[in-house]
Coordinates of C-alpha atoms in Angstrom, one line a residue:
M1 CA 8.3 48.7 -2.4
P2 CA 11.9 48.6 -5.2
Q3 CA 12.5 44.8 -3.9
K4 CA 9.4 43.7 -4.8
R5 CA 8.6 45.8 -8.1
A6 CA 12.3 44.3 -9.3
H7 CA 10.0 40.9 -10.4
F8 CA 7.9 42.8 -12.6
V9 CA 8.6 42.4 -16.3
P10 CA 7.0 44.5 -19.6
A11 CA 4.3 41.9 -21.2
A12 CA 2.3 44.1 -23.5
P13 CA 0.6 47.0 -24.5
L14 CA -1.6 48.3 -22.9
A15 CA -3.9 48.9 -25.7
E16 CA -3.4 45.7 -27.8
V17 CA -4.6 43.6 -25.0
Q18 CA -7.5 45.7 -24.6
E19 CA -8.6 45.5 -28.2
A20 CA -7.8 41.9 -28.0
G21 CA -9.7 40.9 -24.9
C22 CA -7.2 38.3 -24.0
K23 CA -3.6 38.1 -25.6
V24 CA -1.4 35.1 -24.8
V25 CA 2.4 36.6 -23.3
H26 CA 5.2 34.2 -23.0
L27 CA 7.7 35.7 -20.0
K28 CA 10.5 34.4 -17.9
G29 CA 9.6 30.6 -19.1
H30 CA 6.0 31.6 -18.2
T31 CA 3.0 31.6 -20.8
V32 CA 0.5 34.0 -19.2
A33 CA -2.9 34.9 -20.9
L34 CA -3.6 38.5 -20.0
F35 CA -7.5 39.3 -20.2
H36 CA -8.6 42.9 -20.0
H37 CA -12.2 42.3 -18.5
Q38 CA -14.5 45.1 -17.3
G39 CA -11.6 47.7 -17.4
E40 CA -9.1 45.8 -15.6
V41 CA -5.7 43.8 -17.1
Y42 CA -5.7 40.2 -15.1
A43 CA -2.5 37.8 -15.8
V44 CA -2.9 33.6 -15.2
D45 CA -1.1 31.2 -16.1
N46 CA -2.4 29.8 -19.5
R47 CA -2.5 25.9 -18.5
C48 CA -5.6 25.3 -17.3
P49 CA -4.0 23.6 -13.2
H50 CA -6.4 20.7 -14.4
M51 CA -4.9 18.6 -17.7
G52 CA -2.9 21.7 -19.2
F53 CA -5.3 23.3 -21.5
P54 CA -4.7 27.0 -23.0
L55 CA -7.2 28.8 -20.9
D56 CA -7.0 31.5 -23.3
R57 CA -9.2 29.0 -25.6
G58 CA -12.2 29.4 -22.6
T59 CA -14.8 31.4 -22.1
L60 CA -14.7 34.7 -19.3
D61 CA -18.4 35.6 -18.1
D62 CA -18.8 37.7 -15.5
G63 CA -15.6 37.1 -13.8
I64 CA -15.7 33.4 -13.9
L65 CA -12.8 32.0 -16.8
T66 CA -14.3 28.7 -18.1
C67 CA -11.7 26.0 -19.4
H68 CA -13.8 24.7 -22.2
W69 CA -11.9 20.9 -22.1
H70 CA -13.6 20.0 -18.8
H71 CA -15.0 23.0 -18.1
A72 CA -13.4 24.0 -14.8
R73 CA -14.3 27.2 -14.1
F74 CA -12.1 29.7 -12.6
D75 CA -12.5 33.1 -10.8
L76 CA -10.7 35.1 -12.6
E77 CA -8.8 37.7 -10.1
T78 CA -8.3 35.3 -7.9
G79 CA -7.4 32.6 -9.7
G80 CA -9.5 30.2 -7.2
T81 CA -11.9 27.0 -8.6
F82 CA -15.2 26.1 -8.4
D83 CA -14.4 22.6 -9.5
Q84 CA -12.1 20.8 -7.1
F85 CA -10.3 18.5 -9.5
A86 CA -9.1 21.1 -11.4
D87 CA -6.9 22.6 -8.4
D88 CA -6.6 27.1 -8.4
A89 CA -5.0 28.8 -11.2
R90 CA -1.9 30.4 -10.5
T91 CA -2.7 34.3 -11.5
F92 CA 0.6 36.9 -11.4
P93 CA 0.5 40.7 -10.1
V94 CA -0.2 43.3 -12.9
E95 CA 0.5 46.9 -13.0
V96 CA 0.1 49.2 -15.8
R97 CA 2.7 51.5 -16.6
D98 CA 2.9 54.1 -19.0
G99 CA 0.6 52.4 -21.5
E100 CA 2.6 49.2 -20.7
V101 CA 1.3 46.0 -18.6
W102 CA 3.9 44.6 -16.3
V103 CA 3.3 41.8 -14.7
D104 CA 5.2 39.8 -11.6
V105 CA 6.2 36.8 -12.6
A106 CA 7.8 35.7 -9.2
L107 CA 6.7 32.8 -6.8
H108 CA 4.9 34.0 -4.0
E109 CA 3.7 30.7 -2.6
D110 CA 5.3 27.6 -0.6
V111 CA 4.6 24.8 -3.8
R112 CA 5.2 22.0 -1.6
E113 CA 2.3 22.8 1.4
H114 CA 0.1 23.9 -1.1
Q115 CA 0.1 20.6 -2.5
R116 CA -0.2 19.0 0.9
Q117 CA -3.3 20.6 0.7
R118 CA -4.2 19.0 -2.9
L119 CA -3.2 15.9 -1.6
Q120 CA -6.3 16.2 1.3
V121 CA -8.5 17.8 -1.3
G122 CA -7.4 14.6 -3.3
L123 CA -8.2 12.2 -0.6
E124 CA -11.2 13.5 0.6
R125 CA -12.9 13.9 -2.5
N126 CA -11.3 10.6 -4.3
I127 CA -9.7 12.2 -7.0
R128 CA -6.8 10.5 -8.0
L129 CA -5.0 12.7 -10.6
V130 CA -5.5 15.7 -7.7
I131 CA -3.5 12.5 -5.8
A132 CA -1.0 12.0 -8.4
K133 CA 0.2 15.0 -8.9
A134 CA 0.2 16.2 -5.7
V135 CA 2.7 13.0 -4.9
L136 CA 4.6 13.6 -7.8
V137 CA 5.4 17.2 -6.4
L138 CA 6.2 15.9 -3.0
L139 CA 9.0 13.2 -3.9
E140 CA 10.4 15.7 -6.1
N141 CA 13.8 15.0 -5.6
G142 CA 13.4 11.5 -5.8
K143 CA 16.4 10.5 -3.1
G144 CA 14.6 7.7 -1.3
E145 CA 12.0 6.4 1.0
G146 CA 12.1 9.2 3.3
D147 CA 10.7 11.5 0.8
A148 CA 8.1 9.5 1.0
V149 CA 7.1 9.9 4.7
E150 CA 5.1 12.4 4.8
P151 CA 2.4 11.6 2.1
F152 CA 2.8 8.2 3.3
R153 CA 1.4 9.8 7.0
I154 CA -0.8 12.1 5.3
G155 CA -2.8 8.8 4.1
L156 CA -2.5 6.9 7.2
D157 CA -3.9 10.0 9.7
F158 CA -6.5 10.2 6.9
G159 CA -7.5 6.4 6.6
A160 CA -7.8 6.2 9.8
R161 CA -10.1 8.8 10.8
Y162 CA -12.4 8.7 7.5
R163 CA -13.4 5.0 7.1
R164 CA -15.8 4.3 10.6
A165 CA -15.2 -0.1 9.3
G166 CA -11.8 1.0 10.4
W167 CA -8.3 -0.2 9.0
G168 CA -9.2 -1.9 5.3
Q169 CA -7.5 -3.0 2.6
G170 CA -6.8 0.8 1.4
L171 CA -4.3 1.0 4.4
T172 CA -3.4 -2.1 3.6
I173 CA -1.9 -1.5 0.4
L174 CA -0.8 1.8 1.3
T175 CA 1.6 0.3 4.0
C176 CA 3.0 -2.2 1.2
M177 CA 3.3 0.1 -1.1
M178 CA 5.2 2.0 1.1
N179 CA 7.4 -1.5 2.6
L180 CA 7.7 -1.6 -1.6
V181 CA 9.6 2.1 -2.2
P182 CA 13.2 0.9 -0.9
Y183 CA 13.3 -1.1 -3.1
L184 CA 12.0 0.1 -6.5
D185 CA 13.7 2.7 -9.2
P186 CA 13.2 6.3 -7.8
A187 CA 10.8 6.9 -10.7
D188 CA 8.4 4.3 -9.1
R189 CA 8.6 5.9 -6.2
P190 CA 5.9 8.0 -7.1
R191 CA 3.9 5.8 -8.5
A192 CA 3.7 3.4 -6.3
L193 CA 2.6 5.9 -3.6
Y194 CA -0.2 7.1 -5.9
H195 CA -0.9 3.4 -6.0
G196 CA -1.3 3.6 -2.1
L197 CA -3.0 6.9 -1.3
A198 CA -5.8 6.2 -4.4
A199 CA -6.8 3.0 -2.8
V200 CA -6.7 5.0 0.9
A201 CA -9.1 7.6 -1.2
S202 CA -11.3 4.8 -3.0
E203 CA -11.8 2.4 0.1
S204 CA -13.0 5.6 2.2
A205 CA -15.3 7.4 -0.6
G206 CA -18.8 8.0 1.1
Q207 CA -18.3 6.2 4.0
P208 CA -19.1 8.1 7.5
P209 CA -15.7 8.9 9.9
R210 CA -14.4 7.2 12.6
F211 CA -15.0 8.9 16.2
P212 CA -12.5 7.6 18.7
I213 CA -13.3 6.3 21.9
R214 CA -11.6 7.9 24.8
P215 CA -9.5 6.1 27.2
L216 CA -11.2 5.1 30.6
P217 CA -10.5 7.6 33.4
N218 CA -7.1 7.1 35.2
G219 CA -7.0 4.2 32.8
D220 CA -3.4 3.9 33.4
T221 CA -4.2 2.7 36.7
A222 CA -5.9 -0.7 35.9
G223 CA -2.3 -1.3 34.6
I224 CA -1.2 -3.0 31.1
P225 CA -1.5 -6.4 32.1
T226 CA -4.9 -6.3 33.1
L227 CA -6.0 -4.1 30.0
K228 CA -4.6 -6.7 27.9
R229 CA -7.1 -9.5 29.9
W230 CA -9.9 -7.5 29.6
F231 CA -9.0 -6.7 25.9
R232 CA -9.6 -10.9 25.3
Q233 CA -12.4 -10.8 27.3
F234 CA -14.1 -7.8 25.4
I235 CA -12.9 -10.3 21.5
A236 CA -13.8 -13.1 23.3
V237 CA -17.2 -11.7 23.5
R238 CA -17.4 -9.4 19.7
D239 CA -17.3 -6.0 21.9
A240 CA -15.4 -4.1 19.6
E241 CA -16.6 -0.2 22.0
G242 CA -15.0 -2.5 25.3
A243 CA -11.9 -3.8 23.5
E244 CA -11.2 -0.5 21.6
R245 CA -11.7 1.2 25.1
C246 CA -8.8 -1.1 26.3
I247 CA -6.9 -0.5 23.5
I248 CA -6.5 3.4 24.0
S249 CA -6.0 3.2 27.9
A250 CA -3.1 1.2 27.3
I251 CA -1.5 3.5 25.0
R252 CA -2.1 6.3 27.3
A253 CA -0.6 4.1 30.1
G254 CA 2.7 4.1 28.2
A255 CA 2.8 0.8 26.5
D256 CA 4.9 0.8 24.2
S257 CA 4.7 -1.2 20.1
R258 CA 6.2 -4.5 21.6
Q259 CA 3.5 -4.3 24.5
M260 CA 0.5 -3.2 22.3
A261 CA 1.7 -5.7 19.2
D262 CA 1.8 -8.7 22.2
M263 CA -2.0 -7.6 23.3
M264 CA -3.4 -7.7 19.9
F265 CA -1.7 -10.7 18.0
S266 CA -1.9 -12.3 21.7
A267 CA -5.8 -11.7 20.9
I268 CA -5.9 -12.5 17.4
T269 CA -4.7 -16.0 18.1
D270 CA -6.9 -16.9 21.0
Y271 CA -9.0 -18.1 17.8
R272 CA -8.3 -20.4 14.6
Y273 CA -7.2 -17.9 11.3
V274 CA -10.0 -15.4 11.7
A275 CA -10.9 -13.8 9.3
T276 CA -9.1 -16.2 6.6
G277 CA -5.5 -14.0 8.1
H278 CA -6.9 -11.0 7.3
P279 CA -6.7 -9.5 10.9
A280 CA -3.4 -10.5 11.3
D281 CA -1.7 -9.1 8.5
F282 CA -3.9 -5.8 8.7
T283 CA -2.2 -5.4 12.6
N284 CA 1.1 -6.5 10.8
K285 CA 1.1 -3.7 8.5
A286 CA -0.6 -1.4 11.2
F287 CA 2.7 -2.0 13.4
E288 CA 5.1 -1.0 9.8
A289 CA 3.5 1.7 8.9
L290 CA 3.9 2.9 12.5
D291 CA 7.5 2.3 12.2
V292 CA 7.4 4.8 9.7
T293 CA 5.8 7.2 10.7
G294 CA 6.3 7.1 15.0
W295 CA 5.1 6.0 17.9
E296 CA 3.1 8.9 18.4
M297 CA 0.2 8.1 15.9
A298 CA -0.5 5.1 17.7
E299 CA -3.4 6.1 19.2
Q300 CA -5.1 6.7 16.0
V301 CA -4.2 3.8 13.8
L302 CA -4.3 1.0 15.9
P303 CA -7.8 1.6 17.6
S304 CA -9.0 1.1 14.3
L305 CA -7.9 -2.5 14.1
V306 CA -10.1 -3.6 16.6
R307 CA -13.8 -4.3 14.6
D308 CA -12.1 -7.1 11.9
Y309 CA -11.0 -9.0 15.2
A310 CA -14.6 -8.9 16.9
D311 CA -16.5 -9.3 13.9
G312 CA -14.5 -11.3 11.7
A313 CA -15.4 -15.4 11.3
R314 CA -13.4 -17.9 13.6
M315 CA -12.1 -20.9 12.3
E316 CA -13.4 -22.8 15.2
E317 CA -17.1 -22.1 13.5
S318 CA -16.2 -23.7 9.8
N319 CA -16.9 -27.1 9.0
S320 CA -13.6 -27.3 6.4
W321 CA -11.6 -27.2 10.4
R322 CA -13.8 -29.1 11.8
H323 CA -15.1 -32.0 9.6
P324 CA -13.5 -34.4 7.9
V325 CA -10.8 -34.1 10.6
D326 CA -11.4 -32.0 13.2
L327 CA -8.3 -30.0 13.0
V328 CA -9.1 -27.7 16.0
A329 CA -9.2 -30.6 18.5
I330 CA -5.5 -31.1 16.8
L331 CA -4.9 -28.0 17.8
D332 CA -6.2 -27.4 21.0
E333 CA -4.4 -30.9 22.3
A334 CA -1.1 -29.3 20.7
F335 CA -1.8 -25.6 22.3
E336 CA -1.7 -28.1 26.0
R337 CA 1.7 -29.5 24.7
L338 CA 3.0 -26.3 23.5
R339 CA 2.4 -24.8 27.0
A340 CA 4.5 -27.3 28.4
L341 CA 7.6 -26.8 26.4
D342 CA 11.0 -24.2 27.0
V343 CA 10.5 -22.4 23.8
A344 CA 13.3 -20.9 22.1
L345 CA 11.3 -17.9 21.0
T346 CA 13.9 -16.0 19.1
S347 CA 16.6 -17.1 16.7
G348 CA 19.9 -17.7 17.8
D349 CA 23.1 -17.7 15.4
A350 CA 23.1 -21.4 13.5
L351 CA 19.8 -23.4 11.5
W352 CA 17.8 -25.6 12.8
P353 CA 19.2 -28.5 10.9
G354 CA 15.6 -30.3 10.3
R355 CA 14.0 -27.5 8.0
D356 CA 14.3 -29.3 5.2
D357 CA 12.7 -32.5 6.7
L358 CA 9.7 -30.2 7.8
I359 CA 8.7 -29.0 4.5
P360 CA 7.3 -32.6 2.7
I361 CA 5.5 -33.2 6.4
L362 CA 3.9 -29.4 6.2
H363 CA 3.0 -30.6 2.7
G364 CA 1.4 -34.1 3.6
D365 CA -1.9 -35.5 4.1
E366 CA -1.4 -35.7 7.9
P367 CA -3.2 -33.0 9.9
Q368 CA -1.9 -34.9 13.0
A369 CA 1.4 -35.5 11.9
I370 CA 2.0 -32.0 10.9
A371 CA 1.6 -30.7 14.6
D372 CA 3.1 -33.2 16.2
A373 CA 6.0 -32.5 13.7
L374 CA 5.8 -28.6 15.0
L375 CA 6.5 -29.6 18.8
D376 CA 9.0 -31.7 18.2
A377 CA 10.7 -29.1 16.0
L378 CA 10.5 -26.4 18.9
A379 CA 11.6 -29.0 21.3
E380 CA 14.6 -29.8 19.7
G381 CA 15.5 -25.6 19.6
C382 CA 14.0 -24.6 16.3
S383 CA 12.9 -20.8 17.5
A384 CA 9.5 -20.0 17.6
V385 CA 11.2 -17.1 14.6
E386 CA 12.6 -20.2 12.5
L387 CA 9.9 -21.9 12.9
A388 CA 7.5 -19.1 11.4
S389 CA 9.5 -18.7 8.7
I390 CA 9.2 -22.6 7.9
V391 CA 5.9 -22.6 7.4
S392 CA 5.8 -19.3 5.6
Y393 CA 7.7 -20.7 3.0
A394 CA 5.7 -23.7 2.7
A395 CA 2.7 -21.4 2.4
A396 CA 5.0 -19.5 -0.9
L397 CA 5.5 -23.3 -2.1
R398 CA 1.4 -23.6 -2.3
I399 CA 1.6 -20.3 -4.9
A400 CA 5.2 -21.6 -6.7
R401 CA 3.5 -25.1 -7.1
F402 CA 0.0 -23.6 -8.2
H403 CA -1.3 -25.4 -11.3
T404 CA -3.6 -23.3 -13.7
S405 CA -5.9 -26.1 -13.6
N406 CA -7.7 -24.8 -10.9
E407 CA -10.4 -22.4 -11.0
F408 CA -8.8 -18.8 -10.7
P409 CA -10.4 -17.3 -7.6
D410 CA -8.5 -20.3 -6.1
W411 CA -5.3 -18.1 -6.2
D412 CA -7.1 -16.4 -3.0
T413 CA -6.9 -19.0 -1.4
A414 CA -3.5 -20.2 -1.5
L415 CA -2.4 -16.4 -1.0
H416 CA -4.4 -16.1 2.3
T417 CA -2.5 -19.0 3.6
F418 CA 0.9 -16.9 2.5
T419 CA 0.2 -13.4 3.8
F420 CA -1.2 -14.8 6.9
A421 CA 2.0 -17.0 7.4
N422 CA 4.5 -14.2 7.1
A423 CA 2.4 -11.9 9.4
I424 CA 2.4 -14.2 12.2
E425 CA 6.1 -14.6 11.0
Q426 CA 6.5 -10.4 11.4
G427 CA 4.6 -10.9 14.7
L428 CA 6.9 -12.9 16.1
R429 CA 10.1 -10.8 15.1
R430 CA 8.5 -8.1 17.0
A431 CA 6.6 -9.4 19.9
P432 CA 7.7 -13.2 20.5
S433 CA 5.3 -15.2 22.7
V434 CA 4.1 -18.4 22.8
D435 CA 0.3 -17.3 22.5
L436 CA 0.9 -15.7 18.9
L437 CA 3.7 -19.2 18.0
R438 CA -0.2 -20.6 17.9
G439 CA -0.7 -18.8 14.7
V440 CA 2.3 -20.8 13.3
L441 CA 0.6 -23.6 14.1
D442 CA -2.8 -22.4 12.5
A443 CA -1.0 -21.3 9.4
A444 CA 0.0 -24.9 8.8
M445 CA -3.2 -26.0 9.1
S446 CA -4.5 -23.8 6.7
V447 CA -1.0 -24.9 4.2
Y448 CA -2.3 -28.9 4.8
L449 CA -6.2 -27.5 3.8
D450 CA -4.7 -25.8 0.9
R451 CA -3.1 -29.0 -0.3
F452 CA -5.9 -29.8 -3.2
L453 CA -4.5 -26.4 -5.3
N454 CA -0.8 -28.4 -5.7
I455 CA -3.0 -31.4 -7.5
P456 CA -1.5 -31.6 -10.2
P457 CA 1.6 -29.8 -9.0
A458 CA 3.2 -27.0 -11.1
R459 CA 6.8 -27.9 -11.7
L460 CA 9.1 -26.0 -10.1
P461 CA 11.9 -24.0 -12.1
Q462 CA 15.1 -25.7 -12.0
P463 CA 18.9 -24.9 -12.8
N464 CA 19.1 -25.4 -16.7
G465 CA 22.7 -25.3 -17.0
R466 CA 22.4 -23.0 -20.0
E467 CA 23.8 -19.7 -18.7
E468 CA 22.2 -15.9 -19.9
A469 CA 22.3 -12.7 -19.6
P470 CA 20.4 -11.3 -16.4
D471 CA 19.6 -8.0 -18.1
A472 CA 18.1 -10.6 -21.1
I473 CA 15.5 -12.2 -18.8
L474 CA 14.6 -9.1 -17.1
K475 CA 14.0 -7.5 -20.6
E476 CA 11.3 -10.6 -21.2
L477 CA 9.9 -10.1 -18.1
R478 CA 8.2 -6.8 -19.4
P479 CA 6.3 -8.3 -22.6
L480 CA 6.1 -11.6 -21.1
L481 CA 3.4 -10.4 -18.6
D482 CA 1.0 -8.2 -21.4
R483 CA 0.4 -11.5 -22.3
Q484 CA -2.5 -13.8 -20.6
Q485 CA -1.5 -17.0 -19.5
Q486 CA 1.9 -16.9 -18.7
V487 CA 2.0 -18.2 -15.2
D488 CA 5.1 -20.3 -15.4
A489 CA 6.6 -18.8 -18.2
A490 CA 7.4 -15.8 -15.5
G491 CA 8.3 -18.0 -13.1
G492 CA 10.7 -19.8 -15.2
R493 CA 12.0 -16.7 -15.4
V494 CA 12.3 -15.2 -12.2
A495 CA 14.0 -18.5 -10.8
H496 CA 16.8 -18.2 -13.5
Y497 CA 17.0 -15.1 -13.7
L498 CA 18.4 -15.5 -9.7
Y499 CA 20.4 -19.4 -10.8
D500 CA 21.8 -17.2 -13.1
G501 CA 23.6 -15.3 -10.6
G502 CA 21.6 -12.1 -11.5
D503 CA 21.8 -9.1 -8.8
P504 CA 18.9 -9.7 -6.8
D505 CA 18.2 -5.4 -7.1
P506 CA 17.1 -5.3 -10.5
L507 CA 15.0 -8.2 -10.4
L508 CA 12.6 -7.1 -7.4
A509 CA 12.6 -3.2 -9.0
T510 CA 11.3 -4.9 -12.2
L511 CA 8.7 -7.1 -10.5
G512 CA 7.5 -3.9 -8.9
H513 CA 7.6 -1.7 -11.9
L514 CA 5.2 -4.6 -13.0
L515 CA 3.2 -4.7 -10.3
L516 CA 2.3 -0.7 -10.2
R517 CA 1.7 -0.9 -14.3
E518 CA -1.2 -2.8 -13.3
D519 CA -4.7 -1.8 -12.0
R520 CA -4.7 -2.0 -8.2
D521 CA -5.4 -5.4 -7.5
F522 CA -5.4 -6.0 -3.1
H523 CA -4.7 -9.6 -3.2
T524 CA -1.8 -9.1 -5.6
I525 CA 0.0 -6.5 -3.9
Q526 CA -0.5 -8.8 -0.7
T527 CA 1.2 -11.5 -2.5
V528 CA 4.5 -9.6 -3.9
E529 CA 5.2 -7.3 -1.1
A530 CA 5.0 -10.5 1.6
A531 CA 7.1 -12.3 -0.7
F532 CA 9.4 -9.5 -1.7
R533 CA 9.7 -9.6 2.4
Q534 CA 10.5 -13.3 2.5
F535 CA 13.0 -13.0 0.3
R536 CA 15.0 -10.8 2.6
T537 CA 14.1 -12.9 5.6
Q538 CA 14.3 -16.5 4.3
P539 CA 17.8 -18.1 5.7
D540 CA 17.6 -20.6 2.5
G541 CA 18.5 -19.7 -0.5
E542 CA 16.3 -21.8 -2.4
A543 CA 13.4 -20.5 -0.6
G544 CA 13.6 -16.6 -1.0
V545 CA 14.0 -18.2 -4.7
Y546 CA 10.7 -19.9 -4.4
S547 CA 9.3 -16.9 -2.8
L548 CA 9.7 -14.1 -6.0
V549 CA 9.2 -17.4 -8.2
A550 CA 5.1 -17.2 -6.2
A551 CA 5.5 -13.7 -6.9
G552 CA 6.2 -13.4 -10.0
R553 CA 3.8 -16.5 -11.0
Y554 CA 1.0 -14.9 -9.2
L555 CA 1.4 -11.3 -10.7
A556 CA 1.5 -12.8 -14.3
A557 CA -1.9 -15.0 -13.7
H558 CA -3.5 -11.7 -12.6
A559 CA -2.1 -9.3 -15.6
P560 CA -2.6 -7.6 -17.8
T561 CA -5.3 -5.4 -16.4
V562 CA -6.9 -2.7 -18.4
R563 CA -4.4 -0.1 -16.6
S564 CA -6.7 2.8 -16.3
Q565 CA -5.3 3.4 -13.0
G566 CA -2.0 3.6 -15.0
Q567 CA -3.4 5.7 -17.6
T568 CA -4.1 9.0 -14.5
Y569 CA -0.6 8.5 -13.4
S570 CA 0.4 8.8 -16.7
I571 CA -0.9 12.4 -17.3
A572 CA 0.2 13.9 -14.2
A573 CA 3.9 13.0 -14.8
R574 CA 3.4 14.5 -17.9
L575 CA 2.2 17.4 -16.7
H576 CA 4.8 17.5 -14.1
R577 CA 6.8 17.4 -16.8
G578 CA 5.3 20.1 -18.4
E579 CA 4.1 18.4 -22.0
K580 CA 1.0 19.1 -23.1
I581 CA -1.3 16.3 -22.9
F582 CA -4.3 17.6 -25.4
E583 CA -3.3 18.0 -29.6
E584 CA -2.9 21.0 -31.1
G585 CA -5.7 21.9 -33.5

């Protein structure tokens, strides 16, 4: 008992509290409101846990304290809130000794565990401010991406469970944000997780939960090759339930990440450019998410992808892929030839020398010539992974050359091809196969179909001979994206920063910051994240530069926004620092 009492400090004479009804005192860094109510004295942190308004300015009635700013209500004795947007108010133990009120100001709860619980509340009720405040505490030390794993895992678990339609934009944004964390300044890392988690909450709001399908009884007896074959058959007839049971049975049977990636990507590439590439990108992001959290979440995550496989539109059914040129027929014939080739699936030490010659063909007007050139490249020793990298670069150039004379929604057409190509490439790096290689040819045909978006083509920025200070270029980027129609200027600034020898890391951190200050836009986030990946993996320096030019141009085209989501985060950050949000009277 003496050890516990050592935390008590004198606060105020009892008579003063009784006379005033409420008295504010400052105790060892805490501002505490003392309330005398129904013969008892209660001590409450005077900062409303919602947005910091002084609770002594509130109203106390029948044991319920109401904050006047947003009308959050609290049980005076326990601090428990009746309004989940507000959080529980902190209360302090009180003793009356010889006419003096004493208060125990020691912390008696695990703050991080409390914020884990609050993050769950924010996700369940789609409360952005609650999510932001929780993330700021959970990433408080800001040492690196490891600090972000815990809230990322919580969000992944929630999104996979509580949206019956399964994996969607929210979980993709969350994974993109987690992938961006290593590139960001430490101060921006909580903001990235906030954007991702809030996207998951928004997409799940009002949705029924997913009810998982159980694996087959003794499903391991079927064998993984059989389950893969059944899975593809079920997707062929658009039977999502049967396909999902194959997925969960294969995981229970011991299939590892590579085997599951092979099973799932093979089914996606059985059909042409399904749902403008979203299922391929979602699948890539799901496996990247599991790289972060560990394979133990595979049973929960991977089945959530299946519905889009079964329900997504297949370009075999699309007029644009059938007329005036039957691209599907060209691809079917190419796939027959592909099976006869001895394909090198993974890259060797030396780059394939025909890389530069292939780009103009991919950007040309002859789809048969494109298919032939891709097959010839494979026959000449270009690996599947390197070929995928070349097609990803060709897709990035469509964005880098996108002319603003196009209609604004046309940005998304080029974006879909780019993110699909990137997803196929990353899938091949994870689980290379001839089946998945078909997706590279699909991506090339989509690059071909996007050719009209480059008529006329925007000029690619070239070295101008002027030596500019890289830091000055970065400073120009921030105000540049405060104005509309700065697409070419933004792309030029990105290119010249790199041409003039700027360190890529500050540029990536700046682009990430500029992305995060805007309201969330799914396609912009996809573009920037895929471009960062391409910048790091493209073997050619020019290809890396133009991948980031594409990111800068796309971001500029979609900025500035209202930035309301950033306002919410800013409030949370100021509260986290102990600032006053309200204005003094």
